[in-house]
Coordinates of N, CA and C and ligand atoms in Angstrom, one line a residue:
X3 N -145.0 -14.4 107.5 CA -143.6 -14.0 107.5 C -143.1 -14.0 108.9
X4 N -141.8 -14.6 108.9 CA -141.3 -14.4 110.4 C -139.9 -13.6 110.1
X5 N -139.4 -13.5 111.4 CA -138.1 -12.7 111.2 C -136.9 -12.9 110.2
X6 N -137.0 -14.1 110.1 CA -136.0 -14.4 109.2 C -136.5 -15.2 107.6
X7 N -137.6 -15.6 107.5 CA -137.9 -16.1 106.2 C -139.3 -15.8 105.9
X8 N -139.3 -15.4 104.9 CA -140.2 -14.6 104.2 C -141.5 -15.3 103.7
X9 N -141.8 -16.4 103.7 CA -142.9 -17.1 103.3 C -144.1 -16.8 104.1
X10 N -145.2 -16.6 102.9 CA -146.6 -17.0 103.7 C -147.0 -17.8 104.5
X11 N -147.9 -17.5 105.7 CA -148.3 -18.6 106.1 C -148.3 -19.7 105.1
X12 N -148.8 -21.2 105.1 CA -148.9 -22.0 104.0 C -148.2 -22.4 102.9
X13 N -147.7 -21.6 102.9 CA -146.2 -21.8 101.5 C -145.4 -22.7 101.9
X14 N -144.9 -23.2 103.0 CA -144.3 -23.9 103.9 C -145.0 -25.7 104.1
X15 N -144.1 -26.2 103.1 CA -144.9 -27.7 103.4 C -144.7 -28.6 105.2
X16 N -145.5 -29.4 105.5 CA -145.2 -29.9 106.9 C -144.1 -30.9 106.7
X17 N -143.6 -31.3 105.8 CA -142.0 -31.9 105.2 C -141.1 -30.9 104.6
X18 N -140.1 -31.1 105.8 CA -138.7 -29.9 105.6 C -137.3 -30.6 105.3
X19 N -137.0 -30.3 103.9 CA -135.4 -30.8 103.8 C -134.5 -30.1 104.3
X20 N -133.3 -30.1 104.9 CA -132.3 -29.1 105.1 C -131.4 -29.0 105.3
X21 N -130.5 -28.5 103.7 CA -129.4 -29.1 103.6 C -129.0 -27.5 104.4
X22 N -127.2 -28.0 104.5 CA -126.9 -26.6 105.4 C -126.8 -25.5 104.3
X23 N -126.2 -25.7 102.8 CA -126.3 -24.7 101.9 C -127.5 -24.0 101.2
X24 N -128.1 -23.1 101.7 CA -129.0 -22.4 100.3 C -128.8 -22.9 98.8
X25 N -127.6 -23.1 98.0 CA -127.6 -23.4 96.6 C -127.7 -24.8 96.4
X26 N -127.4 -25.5 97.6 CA -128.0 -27.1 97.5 C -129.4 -27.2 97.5
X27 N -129.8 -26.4 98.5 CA -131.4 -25.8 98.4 C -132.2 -26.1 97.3
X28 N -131.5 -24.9 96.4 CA -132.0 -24.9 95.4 C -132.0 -26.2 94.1
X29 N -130.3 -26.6 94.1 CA -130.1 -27.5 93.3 C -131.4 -28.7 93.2
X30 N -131.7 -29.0 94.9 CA -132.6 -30.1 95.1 C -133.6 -29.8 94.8
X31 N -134.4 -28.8 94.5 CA -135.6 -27.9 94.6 C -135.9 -28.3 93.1
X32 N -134.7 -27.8 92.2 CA -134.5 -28.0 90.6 C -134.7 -29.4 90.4
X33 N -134.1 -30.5 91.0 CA -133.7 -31.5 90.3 C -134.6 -32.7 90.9
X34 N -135.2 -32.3 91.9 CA -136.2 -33.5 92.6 C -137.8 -33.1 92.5
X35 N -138.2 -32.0 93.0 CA -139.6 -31.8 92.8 C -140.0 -30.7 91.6
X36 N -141.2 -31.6 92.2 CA -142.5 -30.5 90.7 C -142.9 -29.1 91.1
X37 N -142.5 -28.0 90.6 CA -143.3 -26.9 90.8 C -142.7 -26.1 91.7
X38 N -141.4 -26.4 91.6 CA -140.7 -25.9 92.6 C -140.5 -24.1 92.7
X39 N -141.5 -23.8 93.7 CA -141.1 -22.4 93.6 C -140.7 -21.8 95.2
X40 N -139.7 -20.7 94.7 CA -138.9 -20.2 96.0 C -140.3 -19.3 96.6
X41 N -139.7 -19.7 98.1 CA -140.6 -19.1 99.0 C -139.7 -18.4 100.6
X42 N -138.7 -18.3 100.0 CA -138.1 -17.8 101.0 C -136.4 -17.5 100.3
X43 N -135.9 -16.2 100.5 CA -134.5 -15.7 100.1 C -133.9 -14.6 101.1
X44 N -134.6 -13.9 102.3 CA -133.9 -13.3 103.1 C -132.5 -13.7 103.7
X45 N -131.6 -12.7 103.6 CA -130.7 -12.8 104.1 C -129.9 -13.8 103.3
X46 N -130.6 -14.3 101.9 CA -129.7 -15.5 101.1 C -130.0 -16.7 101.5
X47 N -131.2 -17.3 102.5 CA -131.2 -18.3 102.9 C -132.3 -19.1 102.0
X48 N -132.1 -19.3 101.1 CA -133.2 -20.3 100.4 C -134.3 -21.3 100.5
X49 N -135.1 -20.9 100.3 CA -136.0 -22.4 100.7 C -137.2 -22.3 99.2
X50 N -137.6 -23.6 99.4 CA -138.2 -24.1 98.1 C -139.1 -24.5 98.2
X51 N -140.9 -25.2 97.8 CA -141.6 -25.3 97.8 C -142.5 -26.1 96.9
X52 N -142.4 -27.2 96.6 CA -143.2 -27.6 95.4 C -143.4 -29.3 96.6
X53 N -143.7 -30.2 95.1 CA -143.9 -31.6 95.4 C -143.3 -32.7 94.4
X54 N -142.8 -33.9 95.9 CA -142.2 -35.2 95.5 C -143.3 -36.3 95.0
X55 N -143.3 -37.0 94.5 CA -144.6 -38.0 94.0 C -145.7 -37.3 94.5
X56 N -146.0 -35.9 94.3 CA -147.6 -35.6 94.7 C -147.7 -35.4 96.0
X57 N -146.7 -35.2 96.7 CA -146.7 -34.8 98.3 C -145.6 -33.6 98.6
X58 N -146.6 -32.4 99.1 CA -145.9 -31.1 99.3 C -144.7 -31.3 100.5
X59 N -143.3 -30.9 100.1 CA -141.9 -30.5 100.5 C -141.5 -29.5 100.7
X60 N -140.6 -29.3 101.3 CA -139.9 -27.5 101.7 C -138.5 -28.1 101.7
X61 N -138.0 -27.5 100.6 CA -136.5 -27.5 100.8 C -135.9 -26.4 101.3
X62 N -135.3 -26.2 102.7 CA -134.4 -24.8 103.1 C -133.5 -24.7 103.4
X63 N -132.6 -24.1 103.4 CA -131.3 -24.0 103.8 C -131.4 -23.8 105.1
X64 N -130.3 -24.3 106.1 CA -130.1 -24.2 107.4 C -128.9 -23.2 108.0
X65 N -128.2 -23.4 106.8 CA -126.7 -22.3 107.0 C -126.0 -23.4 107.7
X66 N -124.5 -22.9 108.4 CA -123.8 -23.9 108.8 C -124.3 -23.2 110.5
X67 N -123.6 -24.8 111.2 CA -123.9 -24.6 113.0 C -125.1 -24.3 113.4
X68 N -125.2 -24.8 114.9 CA -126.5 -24.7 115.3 C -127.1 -24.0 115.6
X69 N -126.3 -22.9 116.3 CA -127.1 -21.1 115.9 C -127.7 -21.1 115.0
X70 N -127.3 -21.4 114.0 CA -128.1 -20.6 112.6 C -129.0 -21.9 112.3
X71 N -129.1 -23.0 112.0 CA -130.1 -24.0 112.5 C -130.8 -24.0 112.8
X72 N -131.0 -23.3 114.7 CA -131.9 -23.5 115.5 C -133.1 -22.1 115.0
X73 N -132.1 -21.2 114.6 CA -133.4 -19.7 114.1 C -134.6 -20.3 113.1
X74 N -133.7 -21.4 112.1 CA -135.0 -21.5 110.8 C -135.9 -22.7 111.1
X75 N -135.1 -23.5 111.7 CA -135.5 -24.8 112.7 C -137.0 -24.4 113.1
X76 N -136.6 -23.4 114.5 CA -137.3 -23.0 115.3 C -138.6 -22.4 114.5
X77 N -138.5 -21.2 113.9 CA -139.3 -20.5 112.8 C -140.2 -21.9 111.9
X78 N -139.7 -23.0 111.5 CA -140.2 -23.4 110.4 C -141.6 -24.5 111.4
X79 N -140.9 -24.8 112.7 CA -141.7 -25.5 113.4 C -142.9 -24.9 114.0
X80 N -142.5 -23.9 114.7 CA -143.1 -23.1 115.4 C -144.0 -21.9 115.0
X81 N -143.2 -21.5 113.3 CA -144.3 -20.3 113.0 C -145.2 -21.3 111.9
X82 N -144.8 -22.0 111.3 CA -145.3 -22.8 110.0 C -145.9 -23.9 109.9
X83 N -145.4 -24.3 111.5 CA -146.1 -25.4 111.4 C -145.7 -27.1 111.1
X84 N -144.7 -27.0 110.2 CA -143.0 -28.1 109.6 C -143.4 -29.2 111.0
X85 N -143.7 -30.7 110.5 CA -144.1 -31.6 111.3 C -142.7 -32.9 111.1
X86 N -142.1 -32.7 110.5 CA -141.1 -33.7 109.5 C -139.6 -33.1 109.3
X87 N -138.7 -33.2 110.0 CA -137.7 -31.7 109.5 C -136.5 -33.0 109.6
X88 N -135.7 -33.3 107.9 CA -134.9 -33.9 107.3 C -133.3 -33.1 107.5
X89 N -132.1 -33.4 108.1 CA -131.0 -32.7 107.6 C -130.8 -33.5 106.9
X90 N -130.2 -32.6 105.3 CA -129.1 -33.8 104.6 C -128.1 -33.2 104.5
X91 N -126.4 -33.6 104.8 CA -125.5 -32.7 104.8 C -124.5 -33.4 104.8
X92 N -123.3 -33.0 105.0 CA -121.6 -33.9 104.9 C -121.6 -34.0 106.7
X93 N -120.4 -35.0 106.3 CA -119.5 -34.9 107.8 C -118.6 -35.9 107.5
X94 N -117.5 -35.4 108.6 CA -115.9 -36.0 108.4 C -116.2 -37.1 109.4
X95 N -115.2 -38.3 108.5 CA -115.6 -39.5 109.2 C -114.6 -39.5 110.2
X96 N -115.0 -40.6 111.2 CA -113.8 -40.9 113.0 C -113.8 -42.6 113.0
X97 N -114.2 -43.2 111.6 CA -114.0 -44.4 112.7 C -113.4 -44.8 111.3
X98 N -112.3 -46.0 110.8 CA -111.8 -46.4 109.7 C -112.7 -47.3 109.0
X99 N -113.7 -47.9 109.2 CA -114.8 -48.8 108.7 C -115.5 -47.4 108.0
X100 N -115.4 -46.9 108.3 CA -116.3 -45.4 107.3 C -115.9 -44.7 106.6
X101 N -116.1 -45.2 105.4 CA -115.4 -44.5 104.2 C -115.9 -43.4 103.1
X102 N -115.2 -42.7 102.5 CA -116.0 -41.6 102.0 C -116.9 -41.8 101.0
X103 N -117.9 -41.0 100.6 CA -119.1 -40.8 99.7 C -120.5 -42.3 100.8
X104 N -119.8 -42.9 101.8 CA -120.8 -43.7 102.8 C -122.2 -42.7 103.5
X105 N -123.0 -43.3 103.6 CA -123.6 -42.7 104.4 C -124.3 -43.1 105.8
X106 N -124.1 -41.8 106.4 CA -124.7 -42.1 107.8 C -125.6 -41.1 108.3
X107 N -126.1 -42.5 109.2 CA -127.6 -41.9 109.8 C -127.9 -41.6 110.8
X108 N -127.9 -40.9 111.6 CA -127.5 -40.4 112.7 C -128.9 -41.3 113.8
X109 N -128.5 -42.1 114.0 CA -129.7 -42.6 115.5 C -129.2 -41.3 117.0
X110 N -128.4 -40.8 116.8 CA -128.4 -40.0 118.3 C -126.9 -38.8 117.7
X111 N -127.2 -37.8 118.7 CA -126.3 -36.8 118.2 C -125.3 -36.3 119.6
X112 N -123.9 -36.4 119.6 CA -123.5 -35.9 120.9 C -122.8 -34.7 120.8
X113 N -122.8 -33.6 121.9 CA -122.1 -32.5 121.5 C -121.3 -31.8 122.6
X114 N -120.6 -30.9 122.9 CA -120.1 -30.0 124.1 C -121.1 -29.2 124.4
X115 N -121.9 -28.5 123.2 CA -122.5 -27.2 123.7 C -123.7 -27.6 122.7
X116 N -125.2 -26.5 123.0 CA -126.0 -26.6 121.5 C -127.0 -25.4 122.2
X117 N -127.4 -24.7 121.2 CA -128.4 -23.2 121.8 C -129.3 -24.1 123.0
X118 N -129.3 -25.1 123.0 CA -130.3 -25.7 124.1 C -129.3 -25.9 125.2
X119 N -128.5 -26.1 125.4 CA -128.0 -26.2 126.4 C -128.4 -25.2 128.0
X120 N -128.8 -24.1 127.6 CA -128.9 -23.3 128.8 C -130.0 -23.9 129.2
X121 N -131.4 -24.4 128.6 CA -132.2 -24.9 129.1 C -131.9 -26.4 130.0
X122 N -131.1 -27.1 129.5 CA -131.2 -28.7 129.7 C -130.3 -28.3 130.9
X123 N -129.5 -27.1 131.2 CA -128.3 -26.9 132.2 C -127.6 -28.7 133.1
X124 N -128.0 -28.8 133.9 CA -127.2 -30.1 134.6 C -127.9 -31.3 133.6
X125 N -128.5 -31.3 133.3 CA -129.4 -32.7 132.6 C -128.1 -32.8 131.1
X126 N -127.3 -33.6 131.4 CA -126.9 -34.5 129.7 C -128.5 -35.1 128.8
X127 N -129.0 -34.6 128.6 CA -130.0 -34.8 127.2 C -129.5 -35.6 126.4
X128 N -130.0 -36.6 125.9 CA -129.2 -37.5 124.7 C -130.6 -37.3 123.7
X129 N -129.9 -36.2 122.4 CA -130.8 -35.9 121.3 C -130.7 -37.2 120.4
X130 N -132.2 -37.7 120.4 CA -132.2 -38.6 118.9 C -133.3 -38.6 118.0
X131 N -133.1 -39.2 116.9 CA -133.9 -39.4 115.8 C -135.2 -39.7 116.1
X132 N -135.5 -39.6 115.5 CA -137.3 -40.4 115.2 C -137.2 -41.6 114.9
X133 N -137.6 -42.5 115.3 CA -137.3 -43.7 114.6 C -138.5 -44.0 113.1
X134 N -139.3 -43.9 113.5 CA -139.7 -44.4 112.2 C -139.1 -43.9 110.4
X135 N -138.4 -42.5 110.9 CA -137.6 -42.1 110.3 C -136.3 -42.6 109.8
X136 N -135.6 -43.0 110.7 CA -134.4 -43.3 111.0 C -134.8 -45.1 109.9
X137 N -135.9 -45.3 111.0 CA -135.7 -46.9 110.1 C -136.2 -47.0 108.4
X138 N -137.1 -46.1 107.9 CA -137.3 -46.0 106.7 C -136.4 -45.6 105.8
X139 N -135.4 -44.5 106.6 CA -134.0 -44.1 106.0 C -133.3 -44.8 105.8
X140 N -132.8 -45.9 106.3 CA -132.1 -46.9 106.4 C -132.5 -47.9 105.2
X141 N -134.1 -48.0 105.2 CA -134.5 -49.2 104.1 C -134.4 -48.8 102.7
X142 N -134.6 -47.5 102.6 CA -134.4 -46.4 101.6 C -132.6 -46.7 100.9
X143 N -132.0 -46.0 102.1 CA -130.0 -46.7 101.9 C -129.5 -47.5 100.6
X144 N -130.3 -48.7 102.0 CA -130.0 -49.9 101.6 C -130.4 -50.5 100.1
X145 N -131.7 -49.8 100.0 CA -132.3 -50.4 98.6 C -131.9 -49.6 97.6
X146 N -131.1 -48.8 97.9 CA -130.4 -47.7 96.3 C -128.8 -48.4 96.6
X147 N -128.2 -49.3 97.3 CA -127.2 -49.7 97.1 C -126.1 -48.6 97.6
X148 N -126.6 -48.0 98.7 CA -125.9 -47.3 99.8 C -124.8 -47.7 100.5
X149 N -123.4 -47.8 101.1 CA -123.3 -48.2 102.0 C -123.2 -47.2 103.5
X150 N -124.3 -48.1 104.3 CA -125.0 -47.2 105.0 C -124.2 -47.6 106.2
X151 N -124.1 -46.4 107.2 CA -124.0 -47.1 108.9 C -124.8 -46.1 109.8
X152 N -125.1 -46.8 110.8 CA -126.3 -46.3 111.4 C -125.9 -45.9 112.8
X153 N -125.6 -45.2 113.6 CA -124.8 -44.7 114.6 C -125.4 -43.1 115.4
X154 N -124.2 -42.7 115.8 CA -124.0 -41.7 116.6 C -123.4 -40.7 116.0
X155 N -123.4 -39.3 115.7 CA -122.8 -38.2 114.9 C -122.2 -37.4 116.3
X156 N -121.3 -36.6 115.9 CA -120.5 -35.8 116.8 C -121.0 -34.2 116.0
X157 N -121.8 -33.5 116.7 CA -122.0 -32.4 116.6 C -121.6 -30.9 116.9
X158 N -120.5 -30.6 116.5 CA -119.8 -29.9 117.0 C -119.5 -28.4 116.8
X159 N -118.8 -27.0 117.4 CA -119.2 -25.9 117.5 C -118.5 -25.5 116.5
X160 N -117.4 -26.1 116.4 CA -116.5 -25.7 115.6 C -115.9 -26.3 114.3
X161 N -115.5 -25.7 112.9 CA -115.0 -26.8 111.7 C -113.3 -26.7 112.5
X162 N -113.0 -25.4 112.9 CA -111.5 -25.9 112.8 C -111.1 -25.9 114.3
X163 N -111.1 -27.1 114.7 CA -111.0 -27.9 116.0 C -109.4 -27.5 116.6
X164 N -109.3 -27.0 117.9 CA -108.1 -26.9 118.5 C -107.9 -28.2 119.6
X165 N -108.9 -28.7 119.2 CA -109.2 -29.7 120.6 C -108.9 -31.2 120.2
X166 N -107.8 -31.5 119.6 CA -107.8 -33.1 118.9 C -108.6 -34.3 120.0
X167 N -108.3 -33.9 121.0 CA -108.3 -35.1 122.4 C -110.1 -35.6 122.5
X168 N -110.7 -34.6 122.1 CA -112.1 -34.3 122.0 C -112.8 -35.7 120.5
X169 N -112.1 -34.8 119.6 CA -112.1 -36.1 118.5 C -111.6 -37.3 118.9
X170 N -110.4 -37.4 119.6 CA -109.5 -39.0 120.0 C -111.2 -39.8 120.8
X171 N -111.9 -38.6 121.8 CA -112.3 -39.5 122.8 C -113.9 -40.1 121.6
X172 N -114.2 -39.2 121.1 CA -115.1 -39.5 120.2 C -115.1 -40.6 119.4
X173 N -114.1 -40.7 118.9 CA -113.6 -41.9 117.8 C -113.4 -43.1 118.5
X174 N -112.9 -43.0 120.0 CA -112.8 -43.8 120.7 C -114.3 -44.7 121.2
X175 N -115.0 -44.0 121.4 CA -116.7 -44.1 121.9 C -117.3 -44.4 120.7
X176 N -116.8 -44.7 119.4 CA -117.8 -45.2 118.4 C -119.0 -44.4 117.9
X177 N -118.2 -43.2 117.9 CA -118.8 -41.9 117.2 C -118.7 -42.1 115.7
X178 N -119.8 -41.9 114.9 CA -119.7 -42.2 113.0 C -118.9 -40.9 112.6
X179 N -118.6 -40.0 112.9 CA -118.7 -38.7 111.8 C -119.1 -37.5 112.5
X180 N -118.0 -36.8 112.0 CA -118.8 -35.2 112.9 C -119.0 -34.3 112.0
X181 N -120.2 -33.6 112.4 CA -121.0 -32.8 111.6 C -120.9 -30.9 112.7
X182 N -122.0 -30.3 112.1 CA -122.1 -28.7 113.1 C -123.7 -28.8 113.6
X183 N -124.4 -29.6 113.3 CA -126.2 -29.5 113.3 C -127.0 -30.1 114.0
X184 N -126.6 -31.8 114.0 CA -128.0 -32.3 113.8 C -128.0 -32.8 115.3
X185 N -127.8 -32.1 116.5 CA -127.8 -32.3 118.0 C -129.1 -31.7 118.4
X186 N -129.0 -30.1 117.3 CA -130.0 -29.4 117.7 C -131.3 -29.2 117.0
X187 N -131.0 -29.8 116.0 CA -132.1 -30.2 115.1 C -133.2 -31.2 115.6
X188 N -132.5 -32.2 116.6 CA -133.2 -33.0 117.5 C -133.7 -32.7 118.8
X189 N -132.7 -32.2 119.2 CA -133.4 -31.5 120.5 C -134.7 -30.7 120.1
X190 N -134.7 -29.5 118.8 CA -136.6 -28.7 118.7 C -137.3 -29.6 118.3
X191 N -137.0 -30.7 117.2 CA -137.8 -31.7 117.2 C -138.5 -32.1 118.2
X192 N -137.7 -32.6 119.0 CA -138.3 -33.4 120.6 C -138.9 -32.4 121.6
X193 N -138.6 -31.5 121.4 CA -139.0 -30.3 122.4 C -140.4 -29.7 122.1
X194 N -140.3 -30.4 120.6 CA -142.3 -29.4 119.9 C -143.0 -30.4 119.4
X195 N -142.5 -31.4 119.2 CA -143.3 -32.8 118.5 C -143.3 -33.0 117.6
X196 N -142.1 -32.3 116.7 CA -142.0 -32.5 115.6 C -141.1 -34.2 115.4
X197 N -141.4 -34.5 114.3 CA -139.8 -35.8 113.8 C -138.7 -35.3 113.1
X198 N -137.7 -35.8 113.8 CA -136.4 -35.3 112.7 C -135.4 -36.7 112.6
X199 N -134.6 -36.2 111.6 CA -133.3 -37.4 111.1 C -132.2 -36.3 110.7
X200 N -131.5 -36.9 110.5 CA -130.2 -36.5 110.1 C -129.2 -37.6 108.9
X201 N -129.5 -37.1 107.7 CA -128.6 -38.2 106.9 C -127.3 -37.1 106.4
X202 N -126.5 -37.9 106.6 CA -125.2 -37.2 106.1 C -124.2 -38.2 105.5
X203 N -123.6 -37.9 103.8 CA -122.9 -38.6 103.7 C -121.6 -37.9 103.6
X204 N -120.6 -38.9 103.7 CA -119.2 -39.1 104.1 C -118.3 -38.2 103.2
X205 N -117.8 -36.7 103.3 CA -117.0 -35.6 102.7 C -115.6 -35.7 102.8
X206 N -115.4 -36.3 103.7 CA -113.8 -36.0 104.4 C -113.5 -37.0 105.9
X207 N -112.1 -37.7 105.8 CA -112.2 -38.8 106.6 C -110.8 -38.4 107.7
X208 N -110.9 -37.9 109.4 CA -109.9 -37.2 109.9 C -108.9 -37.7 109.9
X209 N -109.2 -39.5 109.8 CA -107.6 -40.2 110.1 C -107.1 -40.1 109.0
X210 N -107.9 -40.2 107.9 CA -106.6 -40.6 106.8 C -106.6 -39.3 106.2
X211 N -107.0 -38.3 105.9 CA -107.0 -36.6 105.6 C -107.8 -36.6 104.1
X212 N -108.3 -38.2 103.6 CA -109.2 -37.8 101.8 C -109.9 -37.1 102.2
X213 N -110.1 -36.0 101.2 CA -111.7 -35.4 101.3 C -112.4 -36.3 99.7
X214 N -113.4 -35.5 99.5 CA -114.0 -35.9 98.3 C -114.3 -34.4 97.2
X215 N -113.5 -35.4 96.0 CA -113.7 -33.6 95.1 C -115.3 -33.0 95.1
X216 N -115.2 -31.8 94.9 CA -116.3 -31.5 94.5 C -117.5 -31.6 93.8
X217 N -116.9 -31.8 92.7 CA -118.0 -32.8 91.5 C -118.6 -34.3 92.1
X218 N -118.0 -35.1 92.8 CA -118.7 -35.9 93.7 C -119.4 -35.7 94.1
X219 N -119.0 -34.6 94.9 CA -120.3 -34.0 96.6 C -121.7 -34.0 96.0
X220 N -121.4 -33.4 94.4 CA -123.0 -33.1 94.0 C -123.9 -34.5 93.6
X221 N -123.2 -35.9 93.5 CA -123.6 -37.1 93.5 C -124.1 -37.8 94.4
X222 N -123.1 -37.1 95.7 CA -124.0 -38.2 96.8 C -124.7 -37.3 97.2
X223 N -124.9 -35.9 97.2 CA -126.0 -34.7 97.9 C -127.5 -35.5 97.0
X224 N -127.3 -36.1 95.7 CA -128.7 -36.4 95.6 C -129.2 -37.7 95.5
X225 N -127.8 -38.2 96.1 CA -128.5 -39.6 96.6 C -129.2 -39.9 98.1
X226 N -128.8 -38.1 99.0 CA -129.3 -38.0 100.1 C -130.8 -37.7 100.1
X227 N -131.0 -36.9 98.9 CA -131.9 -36.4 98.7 C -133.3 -37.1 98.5
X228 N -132.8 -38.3 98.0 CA -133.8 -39.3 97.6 C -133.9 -40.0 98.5
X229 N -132.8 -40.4 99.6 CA -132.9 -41.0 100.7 C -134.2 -40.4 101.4
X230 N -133.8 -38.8 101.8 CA -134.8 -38.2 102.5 C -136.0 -38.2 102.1
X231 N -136.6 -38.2 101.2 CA -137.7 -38.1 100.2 C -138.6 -39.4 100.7
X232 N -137.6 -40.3 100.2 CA -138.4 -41.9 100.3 C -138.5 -41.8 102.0
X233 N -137.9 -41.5 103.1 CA -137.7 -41.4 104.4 C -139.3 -40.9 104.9
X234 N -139.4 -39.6 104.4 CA -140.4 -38.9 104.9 C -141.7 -39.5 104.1
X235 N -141.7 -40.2 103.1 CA -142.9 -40.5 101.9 C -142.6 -42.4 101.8
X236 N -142.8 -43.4 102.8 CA -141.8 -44.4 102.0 C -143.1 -45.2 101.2
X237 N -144.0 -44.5 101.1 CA -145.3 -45.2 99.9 C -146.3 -45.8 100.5
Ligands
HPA306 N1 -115.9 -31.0 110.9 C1 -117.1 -30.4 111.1 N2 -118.1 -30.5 110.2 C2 -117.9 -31.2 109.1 C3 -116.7 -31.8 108.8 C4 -115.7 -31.7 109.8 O1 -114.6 -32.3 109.6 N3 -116.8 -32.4 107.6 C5 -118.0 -32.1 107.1 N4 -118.7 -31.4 108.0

């Protein structure tokens, strides 16, 4: 047990999914693997435990932002051991070629701030994927009839932005999509040896203002799902 999530040593597979919601958590937990049993609920944060084609998974919730991220992040790498740590999550698209229910894959993450910052202090760090990751994700996409784009995510502190100019310059620089996570998700990755990715598909698009209903979200949440799956396991 650590401070924040409750599992046994070993309950904890060395493959981590992580969407930002607990009840997605679960949903994926229900609807993709075998034997899925909860191994973590402190504080509401869910995580799940069973296996995809015969190979043990951890589905946990992350919560939203990188604060809360970096605690279970940190914990799942560091006390448990988690060798593989998957985000799957939304983000609002910035560029008009990216359209909603698309997905993207984050090859690098850019941000203002991230709990790592005080360490990296003058150093700009440019957080990225794993590639063998990144590229299996992609073959994965592609072969479920995805439309995939492979890019740069904007990581950011905040959902309700006072800073338009921030977005303008982003959008401008050929940024895919902003999200609240997957900056720092790469940074402990890289920082402990673990591999990470980030797939997130397409919720809400800033120029044109569509979101996507609800009852969608739960369509493409498990087409992420499988993405990640085949990602971490591609056979
Ligand atoms: N901003 C921040 N995070 C998000 C957004 C957004 O517009 N959409 C989905 N995640």
């Amino acid at each position: 047990m650590t401070v924040h999530i409750g599992a046994e040593k070993g309950q904890i597979a060395e493959t981590v999914l992580m969407p930002g919601d607990p009840y997605r958590a679960r949903w994926a937990a229900e609807n993709f693997l075998d034997g899925a049993e909860l191994v973590n609920e402190v504080r509401g944060m869910l995580g799940f435990t069973g296996t995809w084609k015969g190979n043990r998974v951890t589905i946990h919730g992350s919560g939203m932002g990188m604060p809360s991220l970096s605690i279970y992040a940190n914990e799942l790498i560091r006390d448990y051991g988690a060798k593989t740590l998957i985000r799957i999550g939304s983000c609002g698209a910035m560029q008009e070629h990216v359209g909603l229910r698309d997905v993207v894959i984050a090859m690098s993450a850019t941000s203002l701030s991230t709990p790592s910052s005080a360490i990296f202090r003058e150093i700009n760090f440019a957080p990225h994927a794993d590639w063998s990751l990144l590229k299996n994700a992609v073959a994965a996409a592609e072969a479920m009839g995805a439309k995939t784009h492979v890019g740069g995510l904007y990581s950011s502190d905040v959902f309700y932005d006072e800073r338009p100019d921030l977005t303008e310059q982003m959008t401008r620089h050929g940024i895919l999509g902003v999200e609240m996570e997957a900056a720092e998700l790469y940074n402990l990755a890289l920082r402990h040896g673990a591999r990470a990715l980030a797939v997130c598909t397409v919720s809400d698009h800033l120029q044109t203002g569509e979101a996507l209903p609800s009852a969608e979200r739960e369509k493409s949440f498990g087409e992420m799902v499988e993405i990640a799956l085949t990602a971490a396991f591609p056979g």
